């Protein structure tokens, strides 16, 4: 496409896709060319048919998202030059106030985008869409997705490990009891994956939101909960962002923050519980290497899983969180049982996320 290999950069870092940046003729802009990695486990609920189609529909409504250009009959996203917010401030570190203000402006823009404003084909069926304002119904559909597409779908390989860590079908009933009972809020557009690596700061200091492939329409407070969970702000800044979010969305869509202070904690608990099932699979697979098991990485992996389980103990109803030694033993046992199964099962590469 370029006619000159020197105009191509990549592959870029990233789990979901193999991505290259191609400079277009004239050198005025660049585009991303990417292909999904076929061997990767995907733990994501996708609501729009094509990200490029969605981005085209968003251009009149969202200030700074990538353009989509036609290159040889292919719709490709323009590449945003700059550095990710994660490069500038690692998770756990304070985010510059100028970036925080622009993030809040983005929330204000997205909450104004309603389903009737988007000319982009949705891939989810009608039965998977909650009625506008039914925040409980929206969250229930997310729980069902984790229950069916993450837990049940992967149970043939991971059931023994799930059970050893105290996770079972009953976990989802306990989770529902803990998190459902939300106030109703009018639905809007959600980015649903707004973390530091999906926020680009350009040379002029402007913040751009990229990677909209997990976008959905639903409860705007869920977008805040996902953002806070993924960003890992310092505690005082997290609170200021939450309060700023309320002001921004109420200014742009009155009523969108209804009951936010009461409902934010259960939504954050859902995010913690949701991550348990995906992270158990990811961590277990990360220890498997060609021809063996990475025992040197086992203590750190078990420590990580224990922290994840402890954070989600309350919403999942875990009476006792397994010790690191117990988690290590469970991981070793899972690996040995998997390896000794007749015609050892094919296990894909770990990646993906919410």
GROMACS .gro file of C-alpha atoms in nm:
model
  354
    1UNK     CA    1   0.000   0.000   0.000
    2UNK     CA    2   0.279   0.243   0.083
    3UNK     CA    3   0.521   0.153  -0.193
    4UNK     CA    4   0.799   0.234   0.054
    5UNK     CA    5   0.874   0.010   0.356
    6UNK     CA    6   1.029   0.306   0.538
    7UNK     CA    7   0.682   0.463   0.563
    8UNK     CA    8   0.554   0.172   0.776
    9UNK     CA    9   0.590   0.157   1.155
   10UNK     CA   10   0.512  -0.146   1.364
   11UNK     CA   11   0.397  -0.376   1.485
   12UNK     CA   12   0.276  -0.158   1.772
   13UNK     CA   13   0.234  -0.293   2.122
   14UNK     CA   14  -0.108  -0.439   2.190
   15UNK     CA   15  -0.278  -0.767   2.273
   16UNK     CA   16  -0.592  -0.768   2.061
   17UNK     CA   17  -0.447  -0.674   1.722
   18UNK     CA   18  -0.132  -0.678   1.518
   19UNK     CA   19  -0.115  -0.309   1.422
   20UNK     CA   20   0.098  -0.107   1.181
   21UNK     CA   21   0.107   0.264   1.106
   22UNK     CA   22   0.119   0.362   0.740
   23UNK     CA   23   0.209   0.712   0.621
   24UNK     CA   24  -0.022   0.818   0.338
   25UNK     CA   25   0.120   0.975   0.022
   26UNK     CA   26   0.210   1.338   0.083
   27UNK     CA   27   0.308   1.270   0.444
   28UNK     CA   28   0.027   1.481   0.592
   29UNK     CA   29  -0.141   1.199   0.787
   30UNK     CA   30  -0.100   0.836   0.881
   31UNK     CA   31  -0.347   0.551   0.925
   32UNK     CA   32  -0.362   0.233   1.132
   33UNK     CA   33  -0.370  -0.103   0.954
   34UNK     CA   34  -0.454  -0.387   1.189
   35UNK     CA   35  -0.565  -0.746   1.207
   36UNK     CA   36  -0.722  -0.923   1.508
   37UNK     CA   37  -0.496  -1.189   1.660
   38UNK     CA   38  -0.673  -1.518   1.586
   39UNK     CA   39  -0.515  -1.717   1.871
   40UNK     CA   40  -0.625  -1.488   2.153
   41UNK     CA   41  -0.908  -1.541   2.400
   42UNK     CA   42  -1.153  -1.249   2.383
   43UNK     CA   43  -1.346  -1.159   2.695
   44UNK     CA   44  -1.533  -0.862   2.552
   45UNK     CA   45  -1.895  -0.779   2.483
   46UNK     CA   46  -1.916  -0.603   2.148
   47UNK     CA   47  -2.223  -0.402   2.055
   48UNK     CA   48  -2.137  -0.231   1.725
   49UNK     CA   49  -2.063  -0.414   1.402
   50UNK     CA   50  -1.755  -0.212   1.303
   51UNK     CA   51  -1.547   0.040   1.496
   52UNK     CA   52  -1.476   0.247   1.183
   53UNK     CA   53  -1.848   0.274   1.114
   54UNK     CA   54  -1.908   0.388   1.471
   55UNK     CA   55  -1.626   0.646   1.454
   56UNK     CA   56  -1.777   0.793   1.139
   57UNK     CA   57  -2.111   0.827   1.320
   58UNK     CA   58  -1.941   0.988   1.621
   59UNK     CA   59  -1.760   1.264   1.434
   60UNK     CA   60  -2.046   1.519   1.467
   61UNK     CA   61  -2.080   1.448   1.840
   62UNK     CA   62  -1.735   1.379   1.991
   63UNK     CA   63  -1.459   1.640   1.959
   64UNK     CA   64  -1.148   1.428   1.942
   65UNK     CA   65  -1.176   1.078   1.800
   66UNK     CA   66  -0.977   0.937   1.505
   67UNK     CA   67  -1.097   1.020   1.156
   68UNK     CA   68  -1.179   0.738   0.915
   69UNK     CA   69  -1.041   0.761   0.562
   70UNK     CA   70  -1.084   0.541   0.258
   71UNK     CA   71  -0.758   0.386   0.141
   72UNK     CA   72  -0.791   0.157  -0.158
   73UNK     CA   73  -1.151   0.080  -0.069
   74UNK     CA   74  -1.067   0.006   0.296
   75UNK     CA   75  -1.197   0.228   0.579
   76UNK     CA   76  -0.894   0.294   0.802
   77UNK     CA   77  -0.855   0.499   1.119
   78UNK     CA   78  -0.614   0.790   1.122
   79UNK     CA   79  -0.324   0.750   1.362
   80UNK     CA   80  -0.315   1.006   1.645
   81UNK     CA   81   0.041   1.127   1.698
   82UNK     CA   82   0.130   1.171   2.064
   83UNK     CA   83   0.188   0.974   2.382
   84UNK     CA   84  -0.059   0.769   2.579
   85UNK     CA   85  -0.161   0.899   2.918
   86UNK     CA   86  -0.012   0.576   3.053
   87UNK     CA   87   0.328   0.670   2.914
   88UNK     CA   88   0.307   1.010   3.080
   89UNK     CA   89   0.158   0.891   3.412
   90UNK     CA   90   0.164   0.523   3.505
   91UNK     CA   91  -0.141   0.369   3.682
   92UNK     CA   92  -0.153   0.478   4.045
   93UNK     CA   93   0.007   0.813   3.970
   94UNK     CA   94  -0.178   1.144   3.963
   95UNK     CA   95  -0.315   1.252   3.625
   96UNK     CA   96  -0.251   1.615   3.520
   97UNK     CA   97  -0.551   1.837   3.590
   98UNK     CA   98  -0.565   1.948   3.226
   99UNK     CA   99  -0.611   1.584   3.123
  100UNK     CA  100  -0.876   1.529   3.392
  101UNK     CA  101  -1.075   1.827   3.266
  102UNK     CA  102  -1.066   1.693   2.912
  103UNK     CA  103  -1.174   1.347   3.031
  104UNK     CA  104  -1.473   1.507   3.204
  105UNK     CA  105  -1.555   1.700   2.886
  106UNK     CA  106  -1.551   1.368   2.699
  107UNK     CA  107  -1.800   1.218   2.946
  108UNK     CA  108  -2.021   1.520   2.891
  109UNK     CA  109  -2.012   1.466   2.515
  110UNK     CA  110  -2.078   1.093   2.528
  111UNK     CA  111  -2.376   1.121   2.764
  112UNK     CA  112  -2.552   1.342   2.507
  113UNK     CA  113  -2.525   1.072   2.237
  114UNK     CA  114  -2.849   0.871   2.235
  115UNK     CA  115  -2.931   0.561   2.026
  116UNK     CA  116  -3.134   0.755   1.769
  117UNK     CA  117  -2.833   0.981   1.697
  118UNK     CA  118  -2.605   0.699   1.580
  119UNK     CA  119  -2.615   0.573   1.223
  120UNK     CA  120  -2.404   0.267   1.301
  121UNK     CA  121  -2.518  -0.094   1.281
  122UNK     CA  122  -2.542  -0.275   1.613
  123UNK     CA  123  -2.448  -0.641   1.630
  124UNK     CA  124  -2.630  -0.728   1.954
  125UNK     CA  125  -2.982  -0.869   1.935
  126UNK     CA  126  -3.282  -0.679   2.069
  127UNK     CA  127  -3.312  -0.922   2.362
  128UNK     CA  128  -2.962  -0.822   2.471
  129UNK     CA  129  -3.058  -0.454   2.497
  130UNK     CA  130  -3.216  -0.318   2.812
  131UNK     CA  131  -3.490  -0.057   2.784
  132UNK     CA  132  -3.368   0.302   2.806
  133UNK     CA  133  -3.331   0.394   3.173
  134UNK     CA  134  -3.338   0.034   3.301
  135UNK     CA  135  -2.999   0.042   3.474
  136UNK     CA  136  -3.067  -0.287   3.652
  137UNK     CA  137  -3.156  -0.456   3.324
  138UNK     CA  138  -2.839  -0.321   3.165
  139UNK     CA  139  -2.622  -0.458   3.447
  140UNK     CA  140  -2.805  -0.793   3.443
  141UNK     CA  141  -2.710  -0.839   3.079
  142UNK     CA  142  -2.345  -0.774   3.164
  143UNK     CA  143  -2.363  -1.033   3.443
  144UNK     CA  144  -2.518  -1.287   3.204
  145UNK     CA  145  -2.236  -1.225   2.957
  146UNK     CA  146  -1.969  -1.301   3.220
  147UNK     CA  147  -2.165  -1.601   3.344
  148UNK     CA  148  -2.220  -1.756   2.999
  149UNK     CA  149  -1.935  -1.630   2.779
  150UNK     CA  150  -1.650  -1.624   3.032
  151UNK     CA  151  -1.732  -1.868   3.314
  152UNK     CA  152  -1.946  -2.138   3.148
  153UNK     CA  153  -1.773  -2.122   2.810
  154UNK     CA  154  -1.430  -2.177   2.967
  155UNK     CA  155  -1.539  -2.423   3.237
  156UNK     CA  156  -1.443  -2.734   3.034
  157UNK     CA  157  -1.079  -2.630   3.085
  158UNK     CA  158  -1.092  -2.418   3.404
  159UNK     CA  159  -1.374  -2.565   3.618
  160UNK     CA  160  -1.133  -2.734   3.860
  161UNK     CA  161  -0.931  -2.417   3.907
  162UNK     CA  162  -1.244  -2.203   3.952
  163UNK     CA  163  -1.372  -2.444   4.216
  164UNK     CA  164  -1.039  -2.454   4.402
  165UNK     CA  165  -1.052  -2.074   4.428
  166UNK     CA  166  -1.407  -2.074   4.565
  167UNK     CA  167  -1.583  -1.981   4.240
  168UNK     CA  168  -1.890  -2.162   4.111
  169UNK     CA  169  -2.229  -2.107   3.946
  170UNK     CA  170  -2.354  -1.987   4.285
  171UNK     CA  171  -2.111  -1.694   4.269
  172UNK     CA  172  -2.334  -1.524   4.013
  173UNK     CA  173  -2.646  -1.548   4.229
  174UNK     CA  174  -2.453  -1.390   4.516
  175UNK     CA  175  -2.319  -1.123   4.281
  176UNK     CA  176  -2.669  -1.034   4.161
  177UNK     CA  177  -2.792  -1.004   4.518
  178UNK     CA  178  -2.505  -0.767   4.598
  179UNK     CA  179  -2.512  -0.534   4.296
  180UNK     CA  180  -2.865  -0.518   4.160
  181UNK     CA  181  -3.115  -0.258   4.276
  182UNK     CA  182  -2.982   0.042   4.083
  183UNK     CA  183  -3.166   0.370   4.022
  184UNK     CA  184  -3.280   0.439   3.669
  185UNK     CA  185  -3.067   0.666   3.449
  186UNK     CA  186  -3.124   0.766   3.087
  187UNK     CA  187  -2.890   0.574   2.857
  188UNK     CA  188  -2.616   0.728   2.649
  189UNK     CA  189  -2.304   0.628   2.464
  190UNK     CA  190  -2.035   0.451   2.671
  191UNK     CA  191  -1.674   0.411   2.564
  192UNK     CA  192  -1.654   0.118   2.811
  193UNK     CA  193  -1.273   0.089   2.800
  194UNK     CA  194  -1.149   0.436   2.890
  195UNK     CA  195  -0.809   0.369   3.049
  196UNK     CA  196  -0.468   0.537   3.025
  197UNK     CA  197  -0.354   0.351   2.712
  198UNK     CA  198  -0.668   0.453   2.524
  199UNK     CA  199  -0.615   0.824   2.592
  200UNK     CA  200  -0.361   0.999   2.369
  201UNK     CA  201  -0.209   1.338   2.451
  202UNK     CA  202  -0.100   1.509   2.129
  203UNK     CA  203   0.190   1.759   2.104
  204UNK     CA  204  -0.056   2.047   2.164
  205UNK     CA  205  -0.175   1.889   2.492
  206UNK     CA  206  -0.513   1.785   2.351
  207UNK     CA  207  -0.660   1.455   2.471
  208UNK     CA  208  -0.792   1.204   2.216
  209UNK     CA  209  -0.998   0.892   2.292
  210UNK     CA  210  -0.909   0.587   2.080
  211UNK     CA  211  -1.013   0.219   2.063
  212UNK     CA  212  -1.393   0.247   2.061
  213UNK     CA  213  -1.452  -0.120   1.969
  214UNK     CA  214  -1.608  -0.199   2.309
  215UNK     CA  215  -1.844   0.101   2.298
  216UNK     CA  216  -2.207   0.040   2.390
  217UNK     CA  217  -2.526   0.225   2.480
  218UNK     CA  218  -2.628   0.203   2.843
  219UNK     CA  219  -2.610   0.340   3.196
  220UNK     CA  220  -2.364   0.633   3.195
  221UNK     CA  221  -2.258   0.557   3.553
  222UNK     CA  222  -2.119   0.223   3.433
  223UNK     CA  223  -1.877   0.415   3.211
  224UNK     CA  224  -1.753   0.611   3.512
  225UNK     CA  225  -1.716   0.293   3.720
  226UNK     CA  226  -1.518   0.123   3.442
  227UNK     CA  227  -1.299   0.431   3.401
  228UNK     CA  228  -1.223   0.460   3.774
  229UNK     CA  229  -1.153   0.086   3.801
  230UNK     CA  230  -0.909   0.088   3.509
  231UNK     CA  231  -0.739   0.424   3.574
  232UNK     CA  232  -0.626   0.357   3.932
  233UNK     CA  233  -0.628   0.721   4.032
  234UNK     CA  234  -0.491   0.819   4.373
  235UNK     CA  235  -0.786   0.813   4.616
  236UNK     CA  236  -0.831   1.190   4.646
  237UNK     CA  237  -0.815   1.241   4.270
  238UNK     CA  238  -1.058   0.955   4.212
  239UNK     CA  239  -1.312   1.131   4.431
  240UNK     CA  240  -1.261   1.462   4.248
  241UNK     CA  241  -1.306   1.292   3.911
  242UNK     CA  242  -1.629   1.127   4.032
  243UNK     CA  243  -1.771   1.458   4.155
  244UNK     CA  244  -1.657   1.628   3.835
  245UNK     CA  245  -1.828   1.355   3.632
  246UNK     CA  246  -2.157   1.428   3.809
  247UNK     CA  247  -2.132   1.798   3.724
  248UNK     CA  248  -2.036   1.729   3.362
  249UNK     CA  249  -2.311   1.480   3.283
  250UNK     CA  250  -2.583   1.672   3.470
  251UNK     CA  251  -2.492   1.985   3.276
  252UNK     CA  252  -2.517   1.799   2.944
  253UNK     CA  253  -2.801   1.553   3.022
  254UNK     CA  254  -3.000   1.640   3.337
  255UNK     CA  255  -3.087   1.326   3.533
  256UNK     CA  256  -2.797   1.122   3.393
  257UNK     CA  257  -2.629   1.116   3.736
  258UNK     CA  258  -2.941   1.019   3.929
  259UNK     CA  259  -2.843   0.824   4.244
  260UNK     CA  260  -2.476   0.819   4.145
  261UNK     CA  261  -2.330   0.822   4.497
  262UNK     CA  262  -2.534   0.521   4.607
  263UNK     CA  263  -2.492   0.324   4.283
  264UNK     CA  264  -2.123   0.382   4.210
  265UNK     CA  265  -1.998   0.142   4.486
  266UNK     CA  266  -2.199  -0.161   4.360
  267UNK     CA  267  -2.093  -0.091   4.001
  268UNK     CA  268  -1.728  -0.080   4.113
  269UNK     CA  269  -1.788  -0.407   4.297
  270UNK     CA  270  -1.923  -0.557   3.975
  271UNK     CA  271  -1.604  -0.452   3.792
  272UNK     CA  272  -1.392  -0.618   4.063
  273UNK     CA  273  -1.599  -0.938   4.044
  274UNK     CA  274  -1.600  -0.938   3.665
  275UNK     CA  275  -1.222  -0.921   3.652
  276UNK     CA  276  -1.183  -1.228   3.875
  277UNK     CA  277  -1.305  -1.470   3.608
  278UNK     CA  278  -1.103  -1.321   3.323
  279UNK     CA  279  -0.789  -1.279   3.533
  280UNK     CA  280  -0.797  -1.635   3.667
  281UNK     CA  281  -0.791  -1.758   3.307
  282UNK     CA  282  -0.525  -1.508   3.198
  283UNK     CA  283  -0.294  -1.575   3.491
  284UNK     CA  284  -0.325  -1.953   3.458
  285UNK     CA  285  -0.247  -1.942   3.087
  286UNK     CA  286   0.045  -1.704   3.140
  287UNK     CA  287   0.220  -1.977   3.340
  288UNK     CA  288   0.196  -2.233   3.063
  289UNK     CA  289   0.493  -2.230   2.830
  290UNK     CA  290   0.586  -2.458   2.546
  291UNK     CA  291   0.674  -2.788   2.696
  292UNK     CA  292   0.622  -2.695   3.058
  293UNK     CA  293   0.507  -2.472   3.339
  294UNK     CA  294   0.673  -2.145   3.448
  295UNK     CA  295   0.731  -2.225   3.817
  296UNK     CA  296   0.960  -1.924   3.861
  297UNK     CA  297   0.665  -1.692   3.788
  298UNK     CA  298   0.424  -1.892   4.007
  299UNK     CA  299   0.463  -1.700   4.340
  300UNK     CA  300   0.404  -1.360   4.177
  301UNK     CA  301   0.110  -1.495   3.976
  302UNK     CA  302  -0.051  -1.644   4.287
  303UNK     CA  303   0.001  -1.319   4.477
  304UNK     CA  304  -0.172  -1.127   4.201
  305UNK     CA  305  -0.467  -1.366   4.200
  306UNK     CA  306  -0.500  -1.341   4.576
  307UNK     CA  307  -0.523  -0.961   4.556
  308UNK     CA  308  -0.785  -0.987   4.282
  309UNK     CA  309  -0.991  -1.239   4.481
  310UNK     CA  310  -0.963  -1.032   4.800
  311UNK     CA  311  -1.090  -0.721   4.620
  312UNK     CA  312  -1.396  -0.912   4.494
  313UNK     CA  313  -1.460  -1.127   4.803
  314UNK     CA  314  -1.766  -0.932   4.919
  315UNK     CA  315  -1.964  -0.916   4.591
  316UNK     CA  316  -1.883  -1.281   4.514
  317UNK     CA  317  -1.966  -1.399   4.865
  318UNK     CA  318  -1.625  -1.554   4.930
  319UNK     CA  319  -1.621  -1.645   5.298
  320UNK     CA  320  -1.248  -1.704   5.291
  321UNK     CA  321  -0.990  -1.594   5.036
  322UNK     CA  322  -0.739  -1.872   4.957
  323UNK     CA  323  -0.383  -1.810   5.075
  324UNK     CA  324  -0.104  -1.759   4.824
  325UNK     CA  325   0.022  -2.112   4.897
  326UNK     CA  326  -0.324  -2.256   4.831
  327UNK     CA  327  -0.351  -2.064   4.504
  328UNK     CA  328  -0.007  -2.187   4.396
  329UNK     CA  329  -0.111  -2.545   4.469
  330UNK     CA  330  -0.435  -2.498   4.274
  331UNK     CA  331  -0.249  -2.361   3.971
  332UNK     CA  332   0.001  -2.650   3.974
  333UNK     CA  333  -0.281  -2.903   4.008
  334UNK     CA  334  -0.472  -2.741   3.719
  335UNK     CA  335  -0.165  -2.756   3.496
  336UNK     CA  336  -0.093  -3.119   3.582
  337UNK     CA  337  -0.454  -3.228   3.529
  338UNK     CA  338  -0.471  -3.045   3.198
  339UNK     CA  339  -0.145  -3.200   3.081
  340UNK     CA  340  -0.250  -3.553   3.178
  341UNK     CA  341  -0.592  -3.536   3.011
  342UNK     CA  342  -0.631  -3.777   2.716
  343UNK     CA  343  -0.549  -3.587   2.397
  344UNK     CA  344  -0.446  -3.275   2.588
  345UNK     CA  345  -0.698  -2.998   2.525
  346UNK     CA  346  -0.603  -2.709   2.304
  347UNK     CA  347  -0.556  -2.402   2.520
  348UNK     CA  348  -0.539  -2.060   2.347
  349UNK     CA  349  -0.317  -1.767   2.433
  350UNK     CA  350  -0.430  -1.547   2.721
  351UNK     CA  351  -0.530  -1.191   2.648
  352UNK     CA  352  -0.827  -0.963   2.615
  353UNK     CA  353  -1.014  -0.788   2.887
  354UNK     CA  354  -1.293  -0.551   2.974
   0.00000   0.00000   0.00000
